[in-house]
Coordinates of C-alpha atoms in Angstrom, one line a residue:
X1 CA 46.7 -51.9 1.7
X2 CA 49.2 -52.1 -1.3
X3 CA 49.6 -50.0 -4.4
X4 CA 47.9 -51.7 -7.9
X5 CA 49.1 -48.4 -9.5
X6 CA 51.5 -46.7 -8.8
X7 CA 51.9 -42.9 -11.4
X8 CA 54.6 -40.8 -11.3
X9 CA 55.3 -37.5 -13.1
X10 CA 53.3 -39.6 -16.2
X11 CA 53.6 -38.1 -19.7
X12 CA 51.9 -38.1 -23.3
X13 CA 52.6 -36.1 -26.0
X14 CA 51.2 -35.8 -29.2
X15 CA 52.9 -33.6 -31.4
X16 CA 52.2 -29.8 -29.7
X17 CA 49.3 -31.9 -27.5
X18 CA 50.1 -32.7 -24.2
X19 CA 47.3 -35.0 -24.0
X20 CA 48.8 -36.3 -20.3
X21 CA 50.7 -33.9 -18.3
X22 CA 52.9 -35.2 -15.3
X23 CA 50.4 -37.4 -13.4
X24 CA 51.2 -38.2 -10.5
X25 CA 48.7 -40.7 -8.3
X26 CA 48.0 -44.2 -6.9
X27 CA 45.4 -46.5 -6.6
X28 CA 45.1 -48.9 -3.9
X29 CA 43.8 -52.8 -3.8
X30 CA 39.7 -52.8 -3.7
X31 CA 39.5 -49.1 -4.8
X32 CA 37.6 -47.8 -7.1
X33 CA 39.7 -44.8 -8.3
X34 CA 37.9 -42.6 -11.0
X35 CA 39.2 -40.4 -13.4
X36 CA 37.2 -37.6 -13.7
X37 CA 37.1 -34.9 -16.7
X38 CA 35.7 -33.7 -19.7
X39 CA 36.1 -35.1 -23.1
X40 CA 39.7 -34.5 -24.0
X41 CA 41.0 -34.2 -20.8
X42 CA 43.5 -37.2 -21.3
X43 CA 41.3 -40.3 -19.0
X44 CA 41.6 -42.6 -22.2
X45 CA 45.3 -42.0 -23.1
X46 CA 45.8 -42.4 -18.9
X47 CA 43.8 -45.7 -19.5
X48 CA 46.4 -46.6 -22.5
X49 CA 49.4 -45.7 -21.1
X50 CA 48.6 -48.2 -17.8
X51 CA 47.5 -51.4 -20.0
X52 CA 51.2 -50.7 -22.2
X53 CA 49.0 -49.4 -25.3
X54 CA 51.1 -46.4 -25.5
X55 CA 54.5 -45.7 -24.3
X56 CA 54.6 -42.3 -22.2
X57 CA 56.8 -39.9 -22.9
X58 CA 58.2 -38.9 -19.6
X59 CA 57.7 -39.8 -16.2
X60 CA 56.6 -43.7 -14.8
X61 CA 54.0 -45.8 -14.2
X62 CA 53.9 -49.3 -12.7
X63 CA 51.0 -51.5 -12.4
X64 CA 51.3 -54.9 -10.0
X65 CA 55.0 -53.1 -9.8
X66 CA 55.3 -54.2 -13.2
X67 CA 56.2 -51.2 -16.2
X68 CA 53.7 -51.1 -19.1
X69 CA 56.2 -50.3 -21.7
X70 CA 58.2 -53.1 -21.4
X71 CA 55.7 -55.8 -19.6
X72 CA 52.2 -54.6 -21.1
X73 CA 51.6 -58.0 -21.7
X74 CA 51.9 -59.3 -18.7
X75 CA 49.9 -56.7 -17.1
X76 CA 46.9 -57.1 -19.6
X77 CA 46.7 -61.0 -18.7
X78 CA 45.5 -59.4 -15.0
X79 CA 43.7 -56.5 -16.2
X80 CA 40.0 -56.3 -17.8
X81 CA 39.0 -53.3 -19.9
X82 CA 35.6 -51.9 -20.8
X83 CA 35.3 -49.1 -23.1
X84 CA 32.2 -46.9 -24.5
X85 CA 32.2 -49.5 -27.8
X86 CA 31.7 -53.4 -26.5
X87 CA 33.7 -54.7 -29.5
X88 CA 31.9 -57.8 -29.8
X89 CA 31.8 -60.3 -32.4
X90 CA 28.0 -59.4 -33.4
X91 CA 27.1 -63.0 -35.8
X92 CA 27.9 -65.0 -32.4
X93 CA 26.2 -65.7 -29.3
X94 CA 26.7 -64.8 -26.2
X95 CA 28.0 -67.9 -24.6
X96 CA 30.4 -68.1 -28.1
X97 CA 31.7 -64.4 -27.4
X98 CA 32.5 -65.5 -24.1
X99 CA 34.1 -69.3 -24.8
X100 CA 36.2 -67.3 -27.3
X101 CA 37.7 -64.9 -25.5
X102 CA 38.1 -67.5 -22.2
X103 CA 40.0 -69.8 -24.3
X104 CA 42.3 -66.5 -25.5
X105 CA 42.9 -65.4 -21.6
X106 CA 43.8 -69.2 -21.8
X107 CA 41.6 -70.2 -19.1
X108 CA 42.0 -74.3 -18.9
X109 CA 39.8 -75.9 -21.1
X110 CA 37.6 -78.0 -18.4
X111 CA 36.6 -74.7 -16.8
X112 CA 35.5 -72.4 -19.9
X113 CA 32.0 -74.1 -19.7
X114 CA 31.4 -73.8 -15.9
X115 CA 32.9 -70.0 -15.9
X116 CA 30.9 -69.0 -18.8
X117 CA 27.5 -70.3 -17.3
X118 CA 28.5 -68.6 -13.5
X119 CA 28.8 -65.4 -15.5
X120 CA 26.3 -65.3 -18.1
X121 CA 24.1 -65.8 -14.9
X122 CA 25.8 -63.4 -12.8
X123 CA 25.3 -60.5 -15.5
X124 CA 21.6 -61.7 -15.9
X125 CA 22.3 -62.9 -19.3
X126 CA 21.6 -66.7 -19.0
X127 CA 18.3 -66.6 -20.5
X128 CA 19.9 -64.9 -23.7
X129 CA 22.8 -67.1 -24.1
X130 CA 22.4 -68.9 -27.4
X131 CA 21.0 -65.7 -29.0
X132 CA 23.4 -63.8 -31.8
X133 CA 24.5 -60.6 -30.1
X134 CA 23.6 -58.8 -33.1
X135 CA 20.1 -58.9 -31.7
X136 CA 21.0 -57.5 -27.9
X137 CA 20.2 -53.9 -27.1
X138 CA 22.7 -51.6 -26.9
X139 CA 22.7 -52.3 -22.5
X140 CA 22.5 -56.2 -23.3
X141 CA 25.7 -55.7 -25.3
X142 CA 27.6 -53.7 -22.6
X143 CA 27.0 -56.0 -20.0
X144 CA 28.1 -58.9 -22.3
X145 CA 31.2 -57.0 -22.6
X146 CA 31.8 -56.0 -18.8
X147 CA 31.2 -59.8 -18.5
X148 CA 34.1 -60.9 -21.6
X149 CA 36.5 -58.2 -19.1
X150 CA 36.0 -60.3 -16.1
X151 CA 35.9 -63.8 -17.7
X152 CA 39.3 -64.3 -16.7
X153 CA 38.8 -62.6 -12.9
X154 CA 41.4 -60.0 -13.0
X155 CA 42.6 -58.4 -9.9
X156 CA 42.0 -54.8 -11.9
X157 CA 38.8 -53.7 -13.7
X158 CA 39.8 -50.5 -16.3
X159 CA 36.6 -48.8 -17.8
X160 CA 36.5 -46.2 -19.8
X161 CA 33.1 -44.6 -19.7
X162 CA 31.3 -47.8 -19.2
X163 CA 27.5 -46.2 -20.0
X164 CA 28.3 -43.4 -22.6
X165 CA 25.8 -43.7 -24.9
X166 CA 23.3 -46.0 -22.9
X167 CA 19.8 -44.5 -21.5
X168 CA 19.4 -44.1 -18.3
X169 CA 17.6 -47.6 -17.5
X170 CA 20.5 -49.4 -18.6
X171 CA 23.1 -47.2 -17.5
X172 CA 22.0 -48.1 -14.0
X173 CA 22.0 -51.5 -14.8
X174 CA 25.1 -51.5 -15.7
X175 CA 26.1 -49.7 -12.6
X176 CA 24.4 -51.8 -10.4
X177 CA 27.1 -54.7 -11.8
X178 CA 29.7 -52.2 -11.2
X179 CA 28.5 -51.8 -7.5
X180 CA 27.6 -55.7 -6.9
X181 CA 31.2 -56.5 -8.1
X182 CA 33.2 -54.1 -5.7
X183 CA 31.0 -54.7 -2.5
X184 CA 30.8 -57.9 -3.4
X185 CA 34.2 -58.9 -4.4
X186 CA 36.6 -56.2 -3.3
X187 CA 37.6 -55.8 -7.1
X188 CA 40.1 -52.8 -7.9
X189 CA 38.3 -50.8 -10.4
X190 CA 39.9 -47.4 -12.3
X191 CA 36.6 -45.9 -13.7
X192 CA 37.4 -43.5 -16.7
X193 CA 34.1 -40.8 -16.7
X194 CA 32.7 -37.8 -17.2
X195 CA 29.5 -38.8 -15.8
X196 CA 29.5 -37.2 -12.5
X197 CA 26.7 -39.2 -10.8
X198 CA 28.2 -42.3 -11.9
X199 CA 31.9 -41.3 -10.1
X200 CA 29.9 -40.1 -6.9
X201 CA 28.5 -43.4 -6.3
X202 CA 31.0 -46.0 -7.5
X203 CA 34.0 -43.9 -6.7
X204 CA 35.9 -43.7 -3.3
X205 CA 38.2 -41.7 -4.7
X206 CA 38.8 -39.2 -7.5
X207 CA 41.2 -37.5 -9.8
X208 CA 39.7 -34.6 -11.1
X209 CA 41.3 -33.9 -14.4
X210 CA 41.1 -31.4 -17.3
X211 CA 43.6 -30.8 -20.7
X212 CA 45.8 -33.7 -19.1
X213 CA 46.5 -32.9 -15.4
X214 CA 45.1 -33.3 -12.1
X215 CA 43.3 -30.3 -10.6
X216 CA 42.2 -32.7 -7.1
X217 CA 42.6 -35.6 -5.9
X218 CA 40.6 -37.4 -2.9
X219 CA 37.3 -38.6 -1.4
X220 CA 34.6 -36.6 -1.5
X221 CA 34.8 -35.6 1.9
X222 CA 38.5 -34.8 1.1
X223 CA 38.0 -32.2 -1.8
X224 CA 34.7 -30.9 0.2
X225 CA 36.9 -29.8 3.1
X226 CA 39.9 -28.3 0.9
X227 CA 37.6 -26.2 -1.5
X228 CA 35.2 -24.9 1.3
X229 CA 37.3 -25.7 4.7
X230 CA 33.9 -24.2 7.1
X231 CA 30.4 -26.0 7.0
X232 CA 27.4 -25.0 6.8
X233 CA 24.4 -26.8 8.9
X234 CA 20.7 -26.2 8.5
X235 CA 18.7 -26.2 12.2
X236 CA 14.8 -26.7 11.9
X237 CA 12.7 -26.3 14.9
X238 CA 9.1 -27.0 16.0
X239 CA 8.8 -23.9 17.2
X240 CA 10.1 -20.9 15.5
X241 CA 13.0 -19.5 18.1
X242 CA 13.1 -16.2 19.6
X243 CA 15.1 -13.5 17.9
X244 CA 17.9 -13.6 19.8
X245 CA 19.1 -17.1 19.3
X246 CA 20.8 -16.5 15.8
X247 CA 22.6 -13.4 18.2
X248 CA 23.6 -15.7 21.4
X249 CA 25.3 -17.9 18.4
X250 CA 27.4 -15.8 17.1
X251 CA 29.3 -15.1 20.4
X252 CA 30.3 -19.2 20.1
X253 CA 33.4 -20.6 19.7
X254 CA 33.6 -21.9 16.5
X255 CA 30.8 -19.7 14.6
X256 CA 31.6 -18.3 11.8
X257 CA 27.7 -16.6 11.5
X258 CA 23.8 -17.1 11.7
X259 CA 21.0 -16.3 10.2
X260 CA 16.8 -17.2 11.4
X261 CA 14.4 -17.6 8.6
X262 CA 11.2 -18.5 9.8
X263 CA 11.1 -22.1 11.8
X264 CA 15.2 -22.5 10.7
X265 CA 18.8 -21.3 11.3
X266 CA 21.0 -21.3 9.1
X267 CA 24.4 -21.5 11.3
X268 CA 28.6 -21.2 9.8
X269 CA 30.8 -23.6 11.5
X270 CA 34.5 -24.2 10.9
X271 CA 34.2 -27.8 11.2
X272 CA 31.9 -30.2 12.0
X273 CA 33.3 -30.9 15.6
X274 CA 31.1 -27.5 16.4
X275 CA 27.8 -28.7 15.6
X276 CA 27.3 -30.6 18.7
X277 CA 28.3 -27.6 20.8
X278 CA 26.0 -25.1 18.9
X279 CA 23.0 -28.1 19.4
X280 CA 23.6 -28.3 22.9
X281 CA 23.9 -24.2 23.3
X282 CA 20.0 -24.1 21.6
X283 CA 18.8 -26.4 23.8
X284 CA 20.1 -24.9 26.8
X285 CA 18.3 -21.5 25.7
X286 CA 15.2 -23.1 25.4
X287 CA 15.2 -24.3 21.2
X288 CA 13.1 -27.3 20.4
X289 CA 14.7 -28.4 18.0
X290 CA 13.3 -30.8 15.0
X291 CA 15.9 -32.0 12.6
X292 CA 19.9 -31.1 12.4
X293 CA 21.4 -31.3 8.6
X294 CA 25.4 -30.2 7.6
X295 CA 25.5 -29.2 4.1
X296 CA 26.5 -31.9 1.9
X297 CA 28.4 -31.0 -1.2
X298 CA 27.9 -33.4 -4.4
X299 CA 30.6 -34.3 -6.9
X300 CA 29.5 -32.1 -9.7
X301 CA 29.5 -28.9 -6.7
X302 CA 33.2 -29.7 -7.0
X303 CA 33.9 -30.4 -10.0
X304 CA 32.5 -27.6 -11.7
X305 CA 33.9 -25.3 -8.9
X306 CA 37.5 -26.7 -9.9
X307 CA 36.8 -26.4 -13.8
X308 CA 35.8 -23.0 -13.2
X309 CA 39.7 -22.4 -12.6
X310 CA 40.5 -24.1 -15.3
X311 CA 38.7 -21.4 -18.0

């Protein structure tokens, strides 16, 4: 797969702020790459700086191997962007919000109609399209505006904390878009968020950020393996093992240590490529064993173990 972006050694500053501090990243076609970080950490200026908002002040960035500072244009004609405020024009409808900004992406003429109905319907909007958006729900209104950033199809999706504000109902609705259009459609998607449940599911990768630079970078299975390299798996049994199985373990390539609490072992790998042999040890000693579950670590296990460094 190609590069969409393409970040190196990326700059912002703002007087004594440096609100983006030498980023250096890519994100590839059909990815959904999130940026990840508290408020302040510098995802929005990121966000600017790639759409040729802002001019950086060092380093470079291209997107569709074209440079924001002096092609912005040109890279905002392929790009949608959805930020936390929908920006709508309130006193028209929904179908007008949409016509009007079609006709300024300059889609042809005999199309706007046809495009506007396929998405009003595609964002579950149809039955609301004649209505004034001053009367949508604050949801309603964010999906009419994910809508007016794809209305042209871009190749790339920017949004910048797409649900801030929303309750949780619509949030997920507005995530379940987010999810239908990237399985769906393959769309490339930079995701702007401190919403940690919302990165873990949409995201395949991350940039972990905080006061304008990357902390980690990578899947979650990536960042998993560099912040805790062993693994932890949790053995149940029907039958609660002799004492001296946790014992025998130990003396196993590969185990780090193990503990018996009642009808379950809690065993220390180094990898994953152990568990099988530590199964099949068990069984040979006699274990009967029920269920076999490696520790999973979630996003915000990370991410708060990386902004702990940070403070």
């Amino acid at each position: 797969m190609s590069a969409v972006i393409e970040v190196n050694a990326l700059a912002r500053v703002f007087g004594q702020n440096r609100a983006v501090d030498g980023m250096t990243f890519h994100v590839e076609q059909g990815e959904v790459f999130g940026l990840l970080g508290p408020n302040g950490a510098g995802k929005t200026t990121t966000v600017r700086l790639l759409n040729g908002i802002l001019p950086p002040s060092e380093g470079t960035a291209r997107v569709f191997g074209l440079d924001p500072t002096t092609q912005g244009e040109d890279i905002r004609r392929r790009t949608g962007v959805l930020t936390e405020t929908p920006a709508l024009y309130e006193r028209l409808s929904a179908r007008e919000n949409l016509e009007f900004f079609a006709t300024l992406q300059a889609i042809p003429a005999s199309d706007v109609s046809r495009r506007v109905d396929e998405i009003l319907e595609f964002f579950e909007l149809a039955s609301r399209a004649n209505d004034k958006v001053e009367t949508f729900s604050k949801g309603m209104k964010q999906r009419l505006a994910l809508a007016r950033a794809l209305i042209h199809r871009p190749p790339l999706l920017f949004l910048d904390e797409p649900t801030s504000g929303l309750d949780p109902e619509a949030a997920q609705q507005v995530n379940d878009l987010i999810e239908n259009l990237t399985s769906a459609n393959g769309q490339t998607v930079m995701l702007a968020t401190h919403n940690l449940f919302e990165a873990q599911r949409l995201c395949d990768r991350v940039a972990i950020m905080n006061k304008g630079r990357i902390l980690a970078m990578g899947s979650l299975k990536e960042l998993s393996r560099k912040l805790w390299p062993v693994t932890w798996v949790d053995i149940t049994f029907h039958v609660k093992p002799s004492e001296n199985v946790a014992g025998s373990l130990k003396a196993q390539r590969g185990v780090i240590q193990a503990s018996a609490e009642d009808e379950a072992l809690a065993v220390q790998v180094e990898n994953e490529d152990v568990i099988p042999e530590v199964v099949r040890h068990l069984i040979n000693n006699g274990a009967s064993i029920l269920k076999v579950n490696p520790r999973d670590y979630t996003l915000e296990d990370i991410y708060f173990a990386l902004q702990a460094g940070e403070a």
